[in-house]
Amino acid sequence: MSGYKNFAVIGAGIIGNYIVQQLLKDKAAEIVNEVVVLTRQGSKTTVQGDAKVIQVDYSNDGSIKHALTGVDVVISTVAIAALDVQGKIAAAGKEAGVKLFVPSEFGGITTEGGSEWRLGAKAKANFQGQLKALGVPFAAFYTGPFADFIWKPFVNLDVTSGKVSVGGDGNTQITFTSRPDIARYVSYVLTRLPPEQLKNRGFSIAGDNKSFNEIFKEYEEKTGKKLEVTYIPVSELDAKLAANPEDLSVVMHSYLLTMGSFQRTDNHLYPDWNPSPVIDNLPVGSMRPEN
């Protein structure tokens, strides 16, 4: 038996929309039969393409079950703040006959019983344990930070500003993968691999492995613009984290240092996957070479 045909995506935001669009491309190619997007009641979410958008009351098991009837695979892309809703979705999905649940991972590798709490890692690990207890098979996708999204002011990585900050000495190797590449991989694996190869398994994928120093050097060579880099010692990161656990920039840079790069990947499962390097995903903005 080949892969699955009917999908429900929970949310269509930062990563979810890319997955939805890729599934729709596979639907147009007659690889996928149906794509459903579940959103909260009252949401103004719109999706381009031939996807069915269903507003769901996540406090009502019957509402969730009805929306998931006929669905083979649930792909959750909920934000960290909404991770707790996954339990109700999984339970209702089991009653509706869902065959596989893809939890909202799409970051560093999490393991059951892990104590790391940053960026929802502990909650993600605990949810995998809940899925096992429910008897709902799952496939988790670990991608590292999004190569096409992380360069933002709120984490002090807006390279177009000319000033950036990183934790440590900038030499830690980190795995990055862009959202379009993630979407292509997820859709390929779920629709082409036999279901028995997907159950209760984590897939680690890497678009590129680079240190921030390597990335900044490539960026300077590409744009001709010198970056002013501030390095934050690990001891200072820890102190700032203790003082304000909600400081997203500090949380992110601390998390990146602990995540590092994946030692083993499952890139080979998609033989024709050709993920883009980090440098191709950096914004160039209006920066011009210095004279």
PDB file of C-alpha atoms in Angstrom:
ATOM      1  CA  MET A   1       0.000   0.000   0.000  1.00  0.00           C
ATOM      2  CA  SER A   2       1.234   3.459  -0.867  1.00  0.00           C
ATOM      3  CA  GLY A   3       0.918   6.502   1.387  1.00  0.00           C
ATOM      4  CA  TYR A   4      -2.132   8.325   2.702  1.00  0.00           C
ATOM      5  CA  LYS A   5      -4.660  10.252   0.596  1.00  0.00           C
ATOM      6  CA  ASN A   6      -6.873  12.373   2.871  1.00  0.00           C
ATOM      7  CA  PHE A   7      -5.456  15.105   5.113  1.00  0.00           C
ATOM      8  CA  ALA A   8      -6.587  17.618   7.696  1.00  0.00           C
ATOM      9  CA  VAL A   9      -4.255  20.462   8.626  1.00  0.00           C
ATOM     10  CA  ILE A  10      -4.848  22.204  11.934  1.00  0.00           C
ATOM     11  CA  GLY A  11      -4.094  25.870  11.310  1.00  0.00           C
ATOM     12  CA  ALA A  12      -2.752  27.540   8.184  1.00  0.00           C
ATOM     13  CA  GLY A  13      -0.207  29.968   9.575  1.00  0.00           C
ATOM     14  CA  ILE A  14       3.577  30.227   9.635  1.00  0.00           C
ATOM     15  CA  ILE A  15       4.263  26.632   8.566  1.00  0.00           C
ATOM     16  CA  GLY A  16       0.740  25.282   8.070  1.00  0.00           C
ATOM     17  CA  ASN A  17      -0.019  27.308   4.959  1.00  0.00           C
ATOM     18  CA  TYR A  18       3.076  25.967   3.207  1.00  0.00           C
ATOM     19  CA  ILE A  19       2.047  22.393   3.985  1.00  0.00           C
ATOM     20  CA  VAL A  20      -1.501  23.039   2.804  1.00  0.00           C
ATOM     21  CA  GLN A  21      -0.289  24.506  -0.481  1.00  0.00           C
ATOM     22  CA  GLN A  22       2.030  21.563  -1.116  1.00  0.00           C
ATOM     23  CA  LEU A  23      -0.739  19.063  -0.384  1.00  0.00           C
ATOM     24  CA  LEU A  24      -2.937  20.953  -2.824  1.00  0.00           C
ATOM     25  CA  LYS A  25      -0.235  20.664  -5.473  1.00  0.00           C
ATOM     26  CA  ASP A  26      -0.225  16.924  -4.866  1.00  0.00           C
ATOM     27  CA  LYS A  27      -4.013  16.936  -5.053  1.00  0.00           C
ATOM     28  CA  ALA A  28      -3.813  18.589  -8.474  1.00  0.00           C
ATOM     29  CA  ALA A  29      -1.408  15.802  -9.456  1.00  0.00           C
ATOM     30  CA  GLU A  30      -3.984  13.243  -8.210  1.00  0.00           C
ATOM     31  CA  ILE A  31      -1.673  12.004  -5.453  1.00  0.00           C
ATOM     32  CA  VAL A  32      -3.889  13.423  -2.696  1.00  0.00           C
ATOM     33  CA  ASN A  33      -7.679  13.089  -2.613  1.00  0.00           C
ATOM     34  CA  GLU A  34      -8.771  15.691  -0.068  1.00  0.00           C
ATOM     35  CA  VAL A  35      -7.270  18.530   1.973  1.00  0.00           C
ATOM     36  CA  VAL A  36      -9.212  19.939   4.919  1.00  0.00           C
ATOM     37  CA  VAL A  37      -8.088  22.930   6.980  1.00  0.00           C
ATOM     38  CA  LEU A  38      -9.439  23.193  10.519  1.00  0.00           C
ATOM     39  CA  THR A  39      -9.641  26.614  12.177  1.00  0.00           C
ATOM     40  CA  ARG A  40     -11.164  27.975  15.366  1.00  0.00           C
ATOM     41  CA  GLN A  41     -14.723  29.242  15.298  1.00  0.00           C
ATOM     42  CA  GLY A  42     -14.809  32.886  14.330  1.00  0.00           C
ATOM     43  CA  SER A  43     -11.469  32.676  12.545  1.00  0.00           C
ATOM     44  CA  LYS A  44     -11.089  34.685   9.358  1.00  0.00           C
ATOM     45  CA  THR A  45      -8.590  32.210   7.922  1.00  0.00           C
ATOM     46  CA  THR A  46      -8.767  31.870   4.164  1.00  0.00           C
ATOM     47  CA  VAL A  47      -6.862  29.378   2.050  1.00  0.00           C
ATOM     48  CA  GLN A  48      -5.996  29.756  -1.600  1.00  0.00           C
ATOM     49  CA  GLY A  49      -6.755  26.697  -3.650  1.00  0.00           C
ATOM     50  CA  ASP A  50      -9.024  23.670  -3.512  1.00  0.00           C
ATOM     51  CA  ALA A  51      -9.058  23.043   0.242  1.00  0.00           C
ATOM     52  CA  LYS A  52     -12.112  22.673   2.462  1.00  0.00           C
ATOM     53  CA  VAL A  53     -11.966  25.098   5.419  1.00  0.00           C
ATOM     54  CA  ILE A  54     -13.961  23.991   8.467  1.00  0.00           C
ATOM     55  CA  GLN A  55     -14.413  26.090  11.591  1.00  0.00           C
ATOM     56  CA  VAL A  56     -14.318  23.904  14.681  1.00  0.00           C
ATOM     57  CA  ASP A  57     -15.286  24.349  18.322  1.00  0.00           C
ATOM     58  CA  TYR A  58     -12.245  22.742  19.952  1.00  0.00           C
ATOM     59  CA  SER A  59     -14.089  22.524  23.275  1.00  0.00           C
ATOM     60  CA  ASN A  60     -16.661  20.237  21.651  1.00  0.00           C
ATOM     61  CA  ASP A  61     -15.531  16.672  20.909  1.00  0.00           C
ATOM     62  CA  GLY A  62     -18.436  16.170  18.527  1.00  0.00           C
ATOM     63  CA  SER A  63     -17.455  19.207  16.472  1.00  0.00           C
ATOM     64  CA  ILE A  64     -13.880  17.941  16.122  1.00  0.00           C
ATOM     65  CA  LYS A  65     -14.974  14.383  15.315  1.00  0.00           C
ATOM     66  CA  HIS A  66     -17.367  15.580  12.622  1.00  0.00           C
ATOM     67  CA  ALA A  67     -14.642  17.679  10.972  1.00  0.00           C
ATOM     68  CA  LEU A  68     -12.206  14.753  10.949  1.00  0.00           C
ATOM     69  CA  THR A  69     -14.560  12.126   9.552  1.00  0.00           C
ATOM     70  CA  GLY A  70     -12.957  10.552   6.484  1.00  0.00           C
ATOM     71  CA  VAL A  71      -9.512  11.977   7.276  1.00  0.00           C
ATOM     72  CA  ASP A  72      -6.489   9.659   7.206  1.00  0.00           C
ATOM     73  CA  VAL A  73      -3.846  12.007   8.599  1.00  0.00           C
ATOM     74  CA  VAL A  74      -4.090  15.002  10.921  1.00  0.00           C
ATOM     75  CA  ILE A  75      -1.210  17.468  10.602  1.00  0.00           C
ATOM     76  CA  SER A  76      -1.065  19.868  13.527  1.00  0.00           C
ATOM     77  CA  THR A  77       0.710  23.174  13.029  1.00  0.00           C
ATOM     78  CA  VAL A  78      -0.674  24.950  16.101  1.00  0.00           C
ATOM     79  CA  ALA A  79       1.454  27.559  17.836  1.00  0.00           C
ATOM     80  CA  ILE A  80       3.222  26.879  21.128  1.00  0.00           C
ATOM     81  CA  ALA A  81       0.502  28.678  23.085  1.00  0.00           C
ATOM     82  CA  ALA A  82      -2.123  26.309  21.655  1.00  0.00           C
ATOM     83  CA  LEU A  83      -0.313  22.984  22.043  1.00  0.00           C
ATOM     84  CA  ASP A  84      -2.771  21.834  24.702  1.00  0.00           C
ATOM     85  CA  VAL A  85      -5.589  21.616  22.140  1.00  0.00           C
ATOM     86  CA  GLN A  86      -3.826  18.718  20.408  1.00  0.00           C
ATOM     87  CA  GLY A  87      -4.942  16.220  23.061  1.00  0.00           C
ATOM     88  CA  LYS A  88      -8.640  16.773  22.354  1.00  0.00           C
ATOM     89  CA  ILE A  89      -8.038  16.699  18.615  1.00  0.00           C
ATOM     90  CA  ALA A  90      -6.150  13.408  18.854  1.00  0.00           C
ATOM     91  CA  ALA A  91      -8.822  11.769  21.029  1.00  0.00           C
ATOM     92  CA  ALA A  92     -11.635  12.880  18.731  1.00  0.00           C
ATOM     93  CA  GLY A  93      -9.577  11.902  15.709  1.00  0.00           C
ATOM     94  CA  LYS A  94      -9.185   8.364  17.018  1.00  0.00           C
ATOM     95  CA  GLU A  95     -12.969   8.051  17.312  1.00  0.00           C
ATOM     96  CA  ALA A  96     -13.328   9.451  13.790  1.00  0.00           C
ATOM     97  CA  GLY A  97     -10.950   6.828  12.394  1.00  0.00           C
ATOM     98  CA  VAL A  98      -7.841   8.970  11.868  1.00  0.00           C
ATOM     99  CA  LYS A  99      -4.904   6.683  11.080  1.00  0.00           C
ATOM    100  CA  LEU A 100      -1.918   8.977  11.779  1.00  0.00           C
ATOM    101  CA  PHE A 101      -1.295  12.164  13.761  1.00  0.00           C
ATOM    102  CA  VAL A 102       1.513  14.571  12.896  1.00  0.00           C
ATOM    103  CA  PRO A 103       2.090  16.695  16.031  1.00  0.00           C
ATOM    104  CA  SER A 104       3.201  20.311  15.899  1.00  0.00           C
ATOM    105  CA  GLU A 105       6.971  19.820  16.112  1.00  0.00           C
ATOM    106  CA  PHE A 106       8.880  21.423  13.202  1.00  0.00           C
ATOM    107  CA  GLY A 107      11.859  22.481  15.299  1.00  0.00           C
ATOM    108  CA  GLY A 108      14.478  20.744  17.409  1.00  0.00           C
ATOM    109  CA  ILE A 109      14.347  17.054  18.288  1.00  0.00           C
ATOM    110  CA  THR A 110      12.176  16.265  21.296  1.00  0.00           C
ATOM    111  CA  THR A 111      12.025  13.012  23.211  1.00  0.00           C
ATOM    112  CA  GLU A 112       9.500  11.607  25.640  1.00  0.00           C
ATOM    113  CA  GLY A 113      10.342  12.562  29.206  1.00  0.00           C
ATOM    114  CA  GLY A 114      12.623  15.397  28.150  1.00  0.00           C
ATOM    115  CA  SER A 115      13.024  18.241  30.627  1.00  0.00           C
ATOM    116  CA  GLU A 116      13.804  20.994  28.106  1.00  0.00           C
ATOM    117  CA  TRP A 117      10.965  23.493  28.247  1.00  0.00           C
ATOM    118  CA  ARG A 118      12.078  26.205  25.883  1.00  0.00           C
ATOM    119  CA  LEU A 119       9.869  26.832  22.863  1.00  0.00           C
ATOM    120  CA  GLY A 120       7.393  24.215  24.047  1.00  0.00           C
ATOM    121  CA  ALA A 121       9.838  21.305  23.837  1.00  0.00           C
ATOM    122  CA  LYS A 122       8.657  19.653  27.054  1.00  0.00           C
ATOM    123  CA  ALA A 123       4.988  19.982  26.081  1.00  0.00           C
ATOM    124  CA  LYS A 124       5.764  18.509  22.656  1.00  0.00           C
ATOM    125  CA  ALA A 125       7.591  15.550  24.191  1.00  0.00           C
ATOM    126  CA  ASN A 126       4.785  14.939  26.665  1.00  0.00           C
ATOM    127  CA  PHE A 127       2.215  14.965  23.867  1.00  0.00           C
ATOM    128  CA  GLN A 128       4.033  12.184  22.061  1.00  0.00           C
ATOM    129  CA  GLY A 129       3.571  10.162  25.248  1.00  0.00           C
ATOM    130  CA  GLN A 130      -0.141  11.004  25.216  1.00  0.00           C
ATOM    131  CA  LEU A 131      -0.462   9.800  21.634  1.00  0.00           C
ATOM    132  CA  LYS A 132       1.154   6.491  22.547  1.00  0.00           C
ATOM    133  CA  ALA A 133      -1.193   6.119  25.507  1.00  0.00           C
ATOM    134  CA  LEU A 134      -4.181   6.839  23.254  1.00  0.00           C
ATOM    135  CA  GLY A 135      -2.965   4.296  20.741  1.00  0.00           C
ATOM    136  CA  VAL A 136      -2.829   6.913  17.988  1.00  0.00           C
ATOM    137  CA  PRO A 137       0.170   6.378  15.680  1.00  0.00           C
ATOM    138  CA  PHE A 138       2.227   9.502  15.037  1.00  0.00           C
ATOM    139  CA  ALA A 139       4.949  10.818  12.749  1.00  0.00           C
ATOM    140  CA  ALA A 140       6.988  13.779  14.015  1.00  0.00           C
ATOM    141  CA  PHE A 141       9.055  16.018  11.766  1.00  0.00           C
ATOM    142  CA  TYR A 142      12.170  17.732  13.145  1.00  0.00           C
ATOM    143  CA  THR A 143      13.481  20.504  10.944  1.00  0.00           C
ATOM    144  CA  GLY A 144      15.554  22.957  12.945  1.00  0.00           C
ATOM    145  CA  PRO A 145      14.671  26.668  12.699  1.00  0.00           C
ATOM    146  CA  PHE A 146      13.002  27.889   9.515  1.00  0.00           C
ATOM    147  CA  ALA A 147      15.750  29.098   7.180  1.00  0.00           C
ATOM    148  CA  ASP A 148      13.379  31.551   5.484  1.00  0.00           C
ATOM    149  CA  PHE A 149      11.759  32.973   8.615  1.00  0.00           C
ATOM    150  CA  ILE A 150      14.211  33.344  11.490  1.00  0.00           C
ATOM    151  CA  TRP A 151      15.830  36.583  10.263  1.00  0.00           C
ATOM    152  CA  LYS A 152      13.515  38.856  12.225  1.00  0.00           C
ATOM    153  CA  PRO A 153      13.926  41.909  14.494  1.00  0.00           C
ATOM    154  CA  PHE A 154      12.200  40.179  17.417  1.00  0.00           C
ATOM    155  CA  VAL A 155      15.139  37.764  17.720  1.00  0.00           C
ATOM    156  CA  ASN A 156      17.741  40.383  16.785  1.00  0.00           C
ATOM    157  CA  LEU A 157      18.549  38.609  13.533  1.00  0.00           C
ATOM    158  CA  ASP A 158      17.338  41.178  11.022  1.00  0.00           C
ATOM    159  CA  VAL A 159      20.370  41.133   8.749  1.00  0.00           C
ATOM    160  CA  THR A 160      18.973  43.959   6.620  1.00  0.00           C
ATOM    161  CA  SER A 161      19.377  46.295   9.606  1.00  0.00           C
ATOM    162  CA  GLY A 162      23.135  45.682   9.576  1.00  0.00           C
ATOM    163  CA  LYS A 163      23.142  44.677  13.275  1.00  0.00           C
ATOM    164  CA  VAL A 164      22.532  41.191  14.669  1.00  0.00           C
ATOM    165  CA  SER A 165      23.007  39.291  17.928  1.00  0.00           C
ATOM    166  CA  VAL A 166      23.759  35.629  18.544  1.00  0.00           C
ATOM    167  CA  GLY A 167      24.283  33.458  21.574  1.00  0.00           C
ATOM    168  CA  GLY A 168      27.722  32.050  22.344  1.00  0.00           C
ATOM    169  CA  ASP A 169      30.609  32.614  19.940  1.00  0.00           C
ATOM    170  CA  GLY A 170      28.603  32.102  16.740  1.00  0.00           C
ATOM    171  CA  ASN A 171      30.466  28.918  15.807  1.00  0.00           C
ATOM    172  CA  THR A 172      27.849  26.346  16.845  1.00  0.00           C
ATOM    173  CA  GLN A 173      26.631  24.310  13.881  1.00  0.00           C
ATOM    174  CA  ILE A 174      22.854  24.512  13.538  1.00  0.00           C
ATOM    175  CA  THR A 175      20.402  22.700  11.280  1.00  0.00           C
ATOM    176  CA  PHE A 176      18.163  24.987   9.194  1.00  0.00           C
ATOM    177  CA  THR A 177      15.359  24.077   6.779  1.00  0.00           C
ATOM    178  CA  SER A 178      13.101  26.425   4.808  1.00  0.00           C
ATOM    179  CA  ARG A 179       9.329  26.149   5.029  1.00  0.00           C
ATOM    180  CA  PRO A 180       8.808  25.294   1.337  1.00  0.00           C
ATOM    181  CA  ASP A 181      11.369  22.496   1.673  1.00  0.00           C
ATOM    182  CA  ILE A 182       9.708  21.231   4.861  1.00  0.00           C
ATOM    183  CA  ALA A 183       6.330  21.181   3.148  1.00  0.00           C
ATOM    184  CA  ARG A 184       7.671  19.231   0.176  1.00  0.00           C
ATOM    185  CA  TYR A 185       9.320  16.672   2.438  1.00  0.00           C
ATOM    186  CA  VAL A 186       6.292  16.216   4.700  1.00  0.00           C
ATOM    187  CA  SER A 187       3.909  15.786   1.784  1.00  0.00           C
ATOM    188  CA  TYR A 188       6.243  13.381  -0.013  1.00  0.00           C
ATOM    189  CA  VAL A 189       6.811  11.117   2.984  1.00  0.00           C
ATOM    190  CA  LEU A 190       3.144  11.006   3.994  1.00  0.00           C
ATOM    191  CA  THR A 191       1.884  10.273   0.489  1.00  0.00           C
ATOM    192  CA  ARG A 192       4.600   7.975  -0.852  1.00  0.00           C
ATOM    193  CA  LEU A 193       5.938   5.910   2.045  1.00  0.00           C
ATOM    194  CA  PRO A 194       3.972   2.845   3.195  1.00  0.00           C
ATOM    195  CA  PRO A 195       1.966   3.611   6.374  1.00  0.00           C
ATOM    196  CA  GLU A 196       3.866   1.004   8.388  1.00  0.00           C
ATOM    197  CA  GLN A 197       7.050   3.049   7.878  1.00  0.00           C
ATOM    198  CA  LEU A 198       5.449   6.150   9.371  1.00  0.00           C
ATOM    199  CA  LYS A 199       4.040   4.939  12.672  1.00  0.00           C
ATOM    200  CA  ASN A 200       5.525   6.288  15.916  1.00  0.00           C
ATOM    201  CA  ARG A 201       8.560   7.630  14.157  1.00  0.00           C
ATOM    202  CA  GLY A 202      10.528  10.850  14.139  1.00  0.00           C
ATOM    203  CA  PHE A 203      11.907  12.210  10.858  1.00  0.00           C
ATOM    204  CA  SER A 204      14.929  14.489  11.181  1.00  0.00           C
ATOM    205  CA  ILE A 205      15.561  16.560   8.081  1.00  0.00           C
ATOM    206  CA  ALA A 206      18.194  19.167   7.306  1.00  0.00           C
ATOM    207  CA  GLY A 207      18.112  21.730   4.557  1.00  0.00           C
ATOM    208  CA  ASP A 208      21.529  23.060   5.560  1.00  0.00           C
ATOM    209  CA  ASN A 209      23.946  22.934   8.488  1.00  0.00           C
ATOM    210  CA  LYS A 210      25.752  26.183   9.183  1.00  0.00           C
ATOM    211  CA  SER A 211      27.030  28.280  12.056  1.00  0.00           C
ATOM    212  CA  PHE A 212      25.862  31.875  12.346  1.00  0.00           C
ATOM    213  CA  ASN A 213      29.403  33.050  11.655  1.00  0.00           C
ATOM    214  CA  GLU A 214      29.439  31.082   8.405  1.00  0.00           C
ATOM    215  CA  ILE A 215      26.049  32.468   7.422  1.00  0.00           C
ATOM    216  CA  PHE A 216      27.043  36.047   8.198  1.00  0.00           C
ATOM    217  CA  LYS A 217      30.239  35.667   6.180  1.00  0.00           C
ATOM    218  CA  GLU A 218      28.267  34.372   3.182  1.00  0.00           C
ATOM    219  CA  TYR A 219      25.785  37.210   3.577  1.00  0.00           C
ATOM    220  CA  GLU A 220      28.550  39.832   3.619  1.00  0.00           C
ATOM    221  CA  GLU A 221      30.115  38.311   0.517  1.00  0.00           C
ATOM    222  CA  LYS A 222      26.754  38.241  -1.249  1.00  0.00           C
ATOM    223  CA  THR A 223      25.681  41.789  -0.390  1.00  0.00           C
ATOM    224  CA  GLY A 224      29.003  43.567   0.122  1.00  0.00           C
ATOM    225  CA  LYS A 225      27.617  44.908   3.409  1.00  0.00           C
ATOM    226  CA  LYS A 226      29.460  44.457   6.710  1.00  0.00           C
ATOM    227  CA  LEU A 227      27.361  43.156   9.607  1.00  0.00           C
ATOM    228  CA  GLU A 228      27.842  44.334  13.171  1.00  0.00           C
ATOM    229  CA  VAL A 229      27.558  41.169  15.259  1.00  0.00           C
ATOM    230  CA  THR A 230      27.050  41.137  19.027  1.00  0.00           C
ATOM    231  CA  TYR A 231      27.954  37.887  20.753  1.00  0.00           C
ATOM    232  CA  ILE A 232      26.092  37.090  23.971  1.00  0.00           C
ATOM    233  CA  PRO A 233      28.038  34.807  26.339  1.00  0.00           C
ATOM    234  CA  VAL A 234      26.178  31.700  27.487  1.00  0.00           C
ATOM    235  CA  SER A 235      26.438  32.854  31.115  1.00  0.00           C
ATOM    236  CA  GLU A 236      24.725  36.112  30.159  1.00  0.00           C
ATOM    237  CA  LEU A 237      22.017  34.256  28.245  1.00  0.00           C
ATOM    238  CA  ASP A 238      21.336  32.103  31.296  1.00  0.00           C
ATOM    239  CA  ALA A 239      21.145  35.152  33.565  1.00  0.00           C
ATOM    240  CA  LYS A 240      18.762  36.949  31.210  1.00  0.00           C
ATOM    241  CA  LEU A 241      16.650  33.837  30.897  1.00  0.00           C
ATOM    242  CA  ALA A 242      16.393  33.525  34.680  1.00  0.00           C
ATOM    243  CA  ALA A 243      15.411  37.185  34.967  1.00  0.00           C
ATOM    244  CA  ASN A 244      12.844  37.082  32.156  1.00  0.00           C
ATOM    245  CA  PRO A 245      11.806  33.639  30.836  1.00  0.00           C
ATOM    246  CA  GLU A 246       9.467  35.372  28.359  1.00  0.00           C
ATOM    247  CA  ASP A 247      12.235  37.195  26.470  1.00  0.00           C
ATOM    248  CA  LEU A 248      11.752  35.497  23.112  1.00  0.00           C
ATOM    249  CA  SER A 249      15.094  36.580  21.682  1.00  0.00           C
ATOM    250  CA  VAL A 250      17.003  35.140  24.651  1.00  0.00           C
ATOM    251  CA  VAL A 251      14.887  31.990  24.647  1.00  0.00           C
ATOM    252  CA  MET A 252      15.493  31.464  20.940  1.00  0.00           C
ATOM    253  CA  HIS A 253      19.249  31.947  21.046  1.00  0.00           C
ATOM    254  CA  SER A 254      19.590  29.731  24.101  1.00  0.00           C
ATOM    255  CA  TYR A 255      17.477  27.076  22.395  1.00  0.00           C
ATOM    256  CA  LEU A 256      19.537  27.237  19.203  1.00  0.00           C
ATOM    257  CA  LEU A 257      22.718  26.580  21.165  1.00  0.00           C
ATOM    258  CA  THR A 258      21.248  23.483  22.816  1.00  0.00           C
ATOM    259  CA  MET A 259      19.670  22.216  19.597  1.00  0.00           C
ATOM    260  CA  GLY A 260      22.769  22.456  17.406  1.00  0.00           C
ATOM    261  CA  SER A 261      22.822  20.354  14.247  1.00  0.00           C
ATOM    262  CA  PHE A 262      21.261  16.950  13.670  1.00  0.00           C
ATOM    263  CA  GLN A 263      23.783  14.114  13.773  1.00  0.00           C
ATOM    264  CA  ARG A 264      21.572  11.859  11.686  1.00  0.00           C
ATOM    265  CA  THR A 265      18.967  12.810   9.116  1.00  0.00           C
ATOM    266  CA  ASP A 266      16.260  11.137   7.077  1.00  0.00           C
ATOM    267  CA  ASN A 267      16.871  13.225   3.970  1.00  0.00           C
ATOM    268  CA  HIS A 268      17.501  10.039   1.984  1.00  0.00           C
ATOM    269  CA  LEU A 269      13.857   9.001   2.246  1.00  0.00           C
ATOM    270  CA  TYR A 270      13.069  11.679  -0.336  1.00  0.00           C
ATOM    271  CA  PRO A 271      15.729  10.892  -2.979  1.00  0.00           C
ATOM    272  CA  ASP A 272      14.950  13.913  -5.171  1.00  0.00           C
ATOM    273  CA  TRP A 273      14.737  16.402  -2.327  1.00  0.00           C
ATOM    274  CA  ASN A 274      16.984  19.354  -3.075  1.00  0.00           C
ATOM    275  CA  PRO A 275      16.636  21.726  -0.104  1.00  0.00           C
ATOM    276  CA  SER A 276      17.925  25.256  -0.474  1.00  0.00           C
ATOM    277  CA  PRO A 277      20.991  26.474   1.470  1.00  0.00           C
ATOM    278  CA  VAL A 278      20.475  29.030   4.225  1.00  0.00           C
ATOM    279  CA  ILE A 279      22.078  31.851   2.244  1.00  0.00           C
ATOM    280  CA  ASP A 280      19.395  31.590  -0.447  1.00  0.00           C
ATOM    281  CA  ASN A 281      16.740  32.282   2.191  1.00  0.00           C
ATOM    282  CA  LEU A 282      18.201  35.399   3.779  1.00  0.00           C
ATOM    283  CA  PRO A 283      16.458  38.680   2.972  1.00  0.00           C
ATOM    284  CA  VAL A 284      18.583  41.095   1.000  1.00  0.00           C
ATOM    285  CA  GLY A 285      16.316  44.111   1.541  1.00  0.00           C
ATOM    286  CA  SER A 286      17.507  47.462   0.235  1.00  0.00           C
ATOM    287  CA  MET A 287      21.088  47.045   1.425  1.00  0.00           C
ATOM    288  CA  ARG A 288      23.747  48.215  -1.011  1.00  0.00           C
ATOM    289  CA  PRO A 289      27.476  47.472  -1.033  1.00  0.00           C
ATOM    290  CA  GLU A 290      29.592  50.006   0.770  1.00  0.00           C
ATOM    291  CA  ASN A 291      31.958  52.103  -1.368  1.00  0.00           C
TER     292      ASN A 291
END
